[in-house]
Short mmCIF file of C-alpha atoms in Angstrom, two decimals:
data_model
loop_
_atom_site.label_atom_id
_atom_site.label_comp_id
_atom_site.label_asym_id
_atom_site.label_seq_id
_atom_site.Cartn_x
_atom_site.Cartn_y
_atom_site.Cartn_z
CA MET U 973 -19.68 -12.41 33.69
CA PRO U 974 -18.88 -13.15 30.03
CA TYR U 975 -21.28 -15.21 27.92
CA SER U 976 -20.10 -18.37 26.19
CA ILE U 977 -21.75 -20.23 23.32
CA ALA U 978 -20.76 -23.81 22.46
CA LEU U 979 -21.40 -25.00 18.91
CA ASP U 980 -20.68 -28.71 18.40
CA GLY U 981 -21.34 -31.17 15.63
CA PRO U 982 -19.74 -33.42 13.01
CA ALA U 983 -17.83 -32.24 9.96
CA GLY U 984 -19.79 -30.43 7.26
CA THR U 985 -22.69 -29.16 9.36
CA GLY U 986 -21.73 -25.53 8.81
CA LYS U 987 -20.40 -24.87 12.32
CA THR U 988 -17.51 -22.65 11.28
CA THR U 989 -19.45 -20.46 8.85
CA MET U 990 -22.31 -20.11 11.29
CA ALA U 991 -20.11 -19.35 14.29
CA LYS U 992 -18.27 -16.60 12.42
CA LEU U 993 -21.50 -14.92 11.31
CA ILE U 994 -23.10 -15.18 14.75
CA ALA U 995 -19.98 -13.79 16.42
CA ASP U 996 -20.06 -10.84 14.03
CA LYS U 997 -23.74 -10.14 14.65
CA LEU U 998 -23.44 -10.40 18.44
CA ASP U 999 -19.96 -8.83 18.69
CA PHE U 1000 -18.59 -11.97 20.34
CA LEU U 1001 -15.07 -13.34 20.00
CA TYR U 1002 -15.07 -16.27 17.58
CA VAL U 1003 -12.78 -19.16 18.51
CA ASP U 1004 -12.27 -21.86 15.88
CA THR U 1005 -10.97 -24.73 18.00
CA GLY U 1006 -10.77 -26.96 14.95
CA ALA U 1007 -8.17 -24.57 13.56
CA MET U 1008 -6.02 -25.26 16.61
CA TYR U 1009 -6.05 -28.99 15.94
CA ARG U 1010 -5.33 -28.33 12.29
CA ALA U 1011 -2.41 -26.15 13.34
CA LEU U 1012 -0.90 -29.06 15.24
CA ALA U 1013 -1.58 -31.27 12.22
CA VAL U 1014 0.45 -28.82 10.10
CA TYR U 1015 3.25 -29.12 12.64
CA PHE U 1016 3.16 -32.92 12.66
CA LEU U 1017 3.25 -33.02 8.86
CA SER U 1018 6.09 -30.49 8.62
CA SER U 1019 8.17 -32.16 11.31
CA GLY U 1020 7.64 -35.68 10.00
CA THR U 1021 6.39 -36.87 13.38
CA ASP U 1022 5.30 -40.51 13.47
CA THR U 1023 1.63 -40.01 14.38
CA GLY U 1024 1.23 -43.74 14.91
CA ASP U 1025 3.61 -43.48 17.88
CA GLU U 1026 1.94 -41.68 20.78
CA LYS U 1027 5.21 -41.24 22.66
CA ALA U 1028 6.80 -39.61 19.61
CA MET U 1029 3.85 -37.24 19.42
CA GLU U 1030 4.15 -36.34 23.10
CA GLU U 1031 7.84 -35.54 22.54
CA ALA U 1032 7.01 -33.38 19.51
CA LEU U 1033 4.34 -31.46 21.44
CA ARG U 1034 6.94 -30.22 23.91
CA ASP U 1035 8.49 -28.12 21.18
CA VAL U 1036 5.41 -26.47 19.71
CA THR U 1037 3.37 -23.41 20.60
CA VAL U 1038 0.00 -22.51 19.09
CA GLU U 1039 -1.30 -18.95 19.23
CA ILE U 1040 -4.63 -17.47 18.16
CA LYS U 1041 -4.50 -13.83 17.12
CA HIS U 1042 -7.23 -11.57 15.76
CA GLU U 1043 -5.85 -9.24 13.12
CA ASN U 1044 -7.96 -6.87 11.04
CA GLY U 1045 -11.11 -8.65 12.15
CA GLU U 1046 -9.82 -12.11 11.19
CA GLN U 1047 -8.57 -15.03 13.25
CA ARG U 1048 -4.98 -15.99 12.44
CA VAL U 1049 -3.28 -19.12 13.74
CA TYR U 1050 0.43 -19.27 14.48
CA VAL U 1051 2.65 -22.30 15.11
CA ASN U 1052 5.99 -21.50 16.69
CA GLY U 1053 5.59 -17.93 15.48
CA ASP U 1054 4.73 -18.81 11.87
CA ASP U 1055 1.32 -17.93 10.42
CA VAL U 1056 -0.11 -21.25 9.14
CA THR U 1057 -3.67 -20.02 8.51
CA ALA U 1058 -3.49 -20.57 4.75
CA ARG U 1059 -2.68 -24.26 5.18
CA LEU U 1060 -5.40 -25.17 7.65
CA ARG U 1061 -8.19 -26.14 5.23
CA THR U 1062 -6.27 -28.45 2.91
CA GLU U 1063 -7.47 -32.05 2.67
CA GLU U 1064 -4.08 -33.35 3.86
CA VAL U 1065 -4.25 -31.27 7.02
CA SER U 1066 -7.93 -32.12 7.59
CA LYS U 1067 -7.21 -35.84 7.51
CA MET U 1068 -4.19 -35.50 9.78
CA ALA U 1069 -6.16 -33.42 12.30
CA SER U 1070 -8.95 -36.01 12.38
CA VAL U 1071 -6.42 -38.72 13.23
CA THR U 1072 -4.26 -36.84 15.73
CA SER U 1073 -7.04 -35.07 17.63
CA GLN U 1074 -8.01 -38.36 19.25
CA TYR U 1075 -4.87 -38.37 21.38
CA ALA U 1076 -5.10 -37.09 24.97
CA ALA U 1077 -1.75 -35.28 24.72
CA VAL U 1078 -2.95 -33.29 21.71
CA ARG U 1079 -6.23 -32.33 23.33
CA GLY U 1080 -4.56 -31.44 26.61
CA LYS U 1081 -2.09 -29.20 24.81
CA LEU U 1082 -4.92 -26.99 23.57
CA LEU U 1083 -7.50 -27.21 26.35
CA ASP U 1084 -6.07 -24.50 28.60
CA LEU U 1085 -5.70 -22.11 25.68
CA GLN U 1086 -9.31 -22.66 24.64
CA ARG U 1087 -10.66 -22.13 28.14
CA SER U 1088 -8.53 -19.06 28.81
CA LEU U 1089 -10.12 -17.27 25.86
CA ALA U 1090 -13.54 -17.60 27.51
CA ILE U 1091 -12.50 -16.14 30.85
CA ASP U 1092 -12.48 -12.47 29.86
CA ASN U 1093 -14.43 -12.48 26.59
CA ASP U 1094 -17.93 -13.16 25.28
CA VAL U 1095 -17.09 -16.11 23.02
CA ILE U 1096 -18.60 -18.53 20.57
CA MET U 1097 -16.57 -21.69 20.04
CA ASP U 1098 -17.19 -24.42 17.51
CA GLY U 1099 -15.75 -27.92 17.57
CA ARG U 1100 -16.53 -31.49 18.56
CA ASP U 1101 -16.39 -31.35 22.37
CA ILE U 1102 -16.98 -27.72 23.36
CA GLY U 1103 -20.19 -28.32 25.32
CA THR U 1104 -19.02 -31.57 26.91
CA VAL U 1105 -15.35 -30.92 27.71
CA VAL U 1106 -14.00 -27.46 26.85
CA LEU U 1107 -16.88 -25.31 28.15
CA PRO U 1108 -19.18 -27.65 30.10
CA ASN U 1109 -20.75 -24.62 31.83
CA ALA U 1110 -21.35 -22.63 28.64
CA THR U 1111 -24.24 -20.17 28.72
CA ILE U 1112 -25.93 -22.00 25.87
CA LYS U 1113 -24.98 -25.07 23.85
CA PHE U 1114 -25.94 -26.17 20.35
CA PHE U 1115 -25.38 -29.45 18.57
CA LEU U 1116 -25.64 -29.21 14.78
CA THR U 1117 -26.49 -32.21 12.65
CA ALA U 1118 -27.08 -32.88 8.96
CA LYS U 1119 -27.41 -36.00 6.83
CA PRO U 1120 -24.03 -37.34 5.59
CA GLU U 1121 -25.07 -37.02 1.96
CA VAL U 1122 -26.02 -33.37 2.49
CA ARG U 1123 -22.70 -32.63 4.16
CA ALA U 1124 -20.82 -34.41 1.39
CA LEU U 1125 -22.55 -32.32 -1.28
CA ARG U 1126 -21.73 -29.13 0.61
CA ARG U 1127 -18.07 -30.11 0.81
CA TYR U 1128 -18.00 -31.17 -2.84
CA ASN U 1129 -19.45 -27.83 -3.97
CA GLN U 1130 -16.99 -25.97 -1.74
CA LEU U 1131 -14.02 -27.78 -3.27
CA VAL U 1132 -15.32 -27.12 -6.78
CA GLU U 1133 -15.73 -23.43 -6.00
CA GLN U 1134 -12.20 -23.27 -4.59
CA GLY U 1135 -10.72 -25.27 -7.47
CA LYS U 1136 -9.41 -27.88 -5.03
CA LEU U 1137 -11.38 -30.97 -6.05
CA SER U 1138 -8.19 -32.81 -7.14
CA GLY U 1139 -9.99 -35.89 -8.45
CA ALA U 1140 -12.24 -36.38 -5.43
CA THR U 1141 -15.78 -37.52 -6.17
CA LEU U 1142 -18.99 -36.96 -4.27
CA GLU U 1143 -18.94 -40.65 -3.32
CA THR U 1144 -15.40 -40.58 -1.92
CA ILE U 1145 -16.12 -37.39 0.03
CA GLU U 1146 -19.23 -38.94 1.58
CA ALA U 1147 -17.25 -42.07 2.50
CA GLU U 1148 -14.59 -39.93 4.18
CA ILE U 1149 -17.25 -38.00 6.12
CA ARG U 1150 -18.85 -41.22 7.37
CA GLU U 1151 -15.42 -42.54 8.37
CA ARG U 1152 -14.62 -39.30 10.20
CA ASP U 1153 -17.99 -39.37 11.98
CA TYR U 1154 -17.27 -42.89 13.22
CA ARG U 1155 -13.74 -42.03 14.31
CA ASP U 1156 -14.83 -38.84 16.11
CA SER U 1157 -17.73 -40.48 17.92
CA HIS U 1158 -15.80 -43.61 18.96
CA ARG U 1159 -12.49 -42.10 20.05
CA LYS U 1160 -11.43 -42.69 23.64
CA ASN U 1161 -10.68 -39.07 24.48
CA ALA U 1162 -13.48 -36.48 24.27
CA PRO U 1163 -15.68 -38.28 21.73
CA LEU U 1164 -18.18 -36.38 19.61
CA ILE U 1165 -21.44 -36.57 21.56
CA LYS U 1166 -24.33 -34.22 22.19
CA ALA U 1167 -24.23 -32.60 25.63
CA ASP U 1168 -27.32 -33.42 27.69
CA ASP U 1169 -28.31 -29.75 27.84
CA ALA U 1170 -27.48 -28.88 24.22
CA ILE U 1171 -30.12 -27.77 21.71
CA GLU U 1172 -30.01 -29.94 18.59
CA VAL U 1173 -30.43 -28.20 15.24
CA ASP U 1174 -30.69 -30.26 12.03
CA THR U 1175 -29.36 -28.11 9.20
CA SER U 1176 -30.14 -30.57 6.39
CA GLU U 1177 -33.13 -28.65 5.05
CA LEU U 1178 -32.28 -25.15 6.29
CA SER U 1179 -30.68 -22.31 4.38
CA LEU U 1180 -27.78 -20.56 6.07
CA GLU U 1181 -29.98 -17.54 6.76
CA GLU U 1182 -32.62 -19.76 8.40
CA GLU U 1183 -29.96 -21.45 10.54
CA ILE U 1184 -28.53 -18.13 11.69
CA ASN U 1185 -31.92 -16.63 12.51
CA GLN U 1186 -33.00 -19.70 14.47
CA ILE U 1187 -29.86 -19.85 16.57
CA ILE U 1188 -29.63 -16.12 17.24
CA SER U 1189 -33.27 -16.15 18.35
CA LEU U 1190 -32.50 -18.93 20.84
CA ILE U 1191 -29.39 -17.13 22.08
CA SER U 1192 -31.30 -13.87 22.55
CA GLU U 1193 -33.87 -15.63 24.70
CA ARG U 1194 -31.09 -16.86 26.99
CA ILE U 1195 -28.85 -13.80 27.35
CA ASN U 1196 -31.33 -10.88 27.18
#
C-alpha cells in the first residue's frame, strides 16, 4: 500500500520547498496542490470570469481541465493543454488563488485529481487542507507554522532575489499574509486548520536543513 504524507500550513511556512526536498530524498511523488488552485486562478484571470459571482465561476469550471505532469524531474501544470507553470507564482495569481479557493466548486473540481495521485504512488502533498480533507487517512500528517513577521521577511527576501518586489514593502507583505491567514482559516469550505493527528512543526527559528532533518526523522519512524 502506498505511503502518503500530508504537509499543511499557512502561506510562507516553507511547505513547498520542504515538500520538494523531502520527496527527492525519499523518492516520493511530490504533488503541489497549491499549484492546482493557482492554475485555476490563471484561467479565471485569462477568461475574465467574474470571481464575485459563484454561478459564473461554476459555469467557467465546466470548460477547464487541469493536468499535473512530471517532466524531466519537474512538476508542470497544464490548463486546457497549455503549460502555465511559469505564471503560477506571480502576486496577481497568488491573490486570485487565495480568493477563489474558498469556493466549493473550485475545491471539488480538483479533489478527485489530488486523491487519484495518491492511489498508486508514494506521495507527499502540501496545501491547506491535505490532512483534513484531501488525504484524511494519510500515513503521517504535518502542520507547519511560523510567525507572520518571519514569513513576511522570507517572502520579501524571495521577491528581492527574483527581482519581483514591484514596490511592495515588508509591511505590506506582512499585512497581506495576515489577511490571507484570516481568509484561509475562516472560509466556509475546507478551512485551514490543524488535523487532530497532525504533528505541528514551528519553523520560525529553524534553518531549512534543520526542518528537513526533523521531518524526515519523524517520517522514517512511521514508515520503516
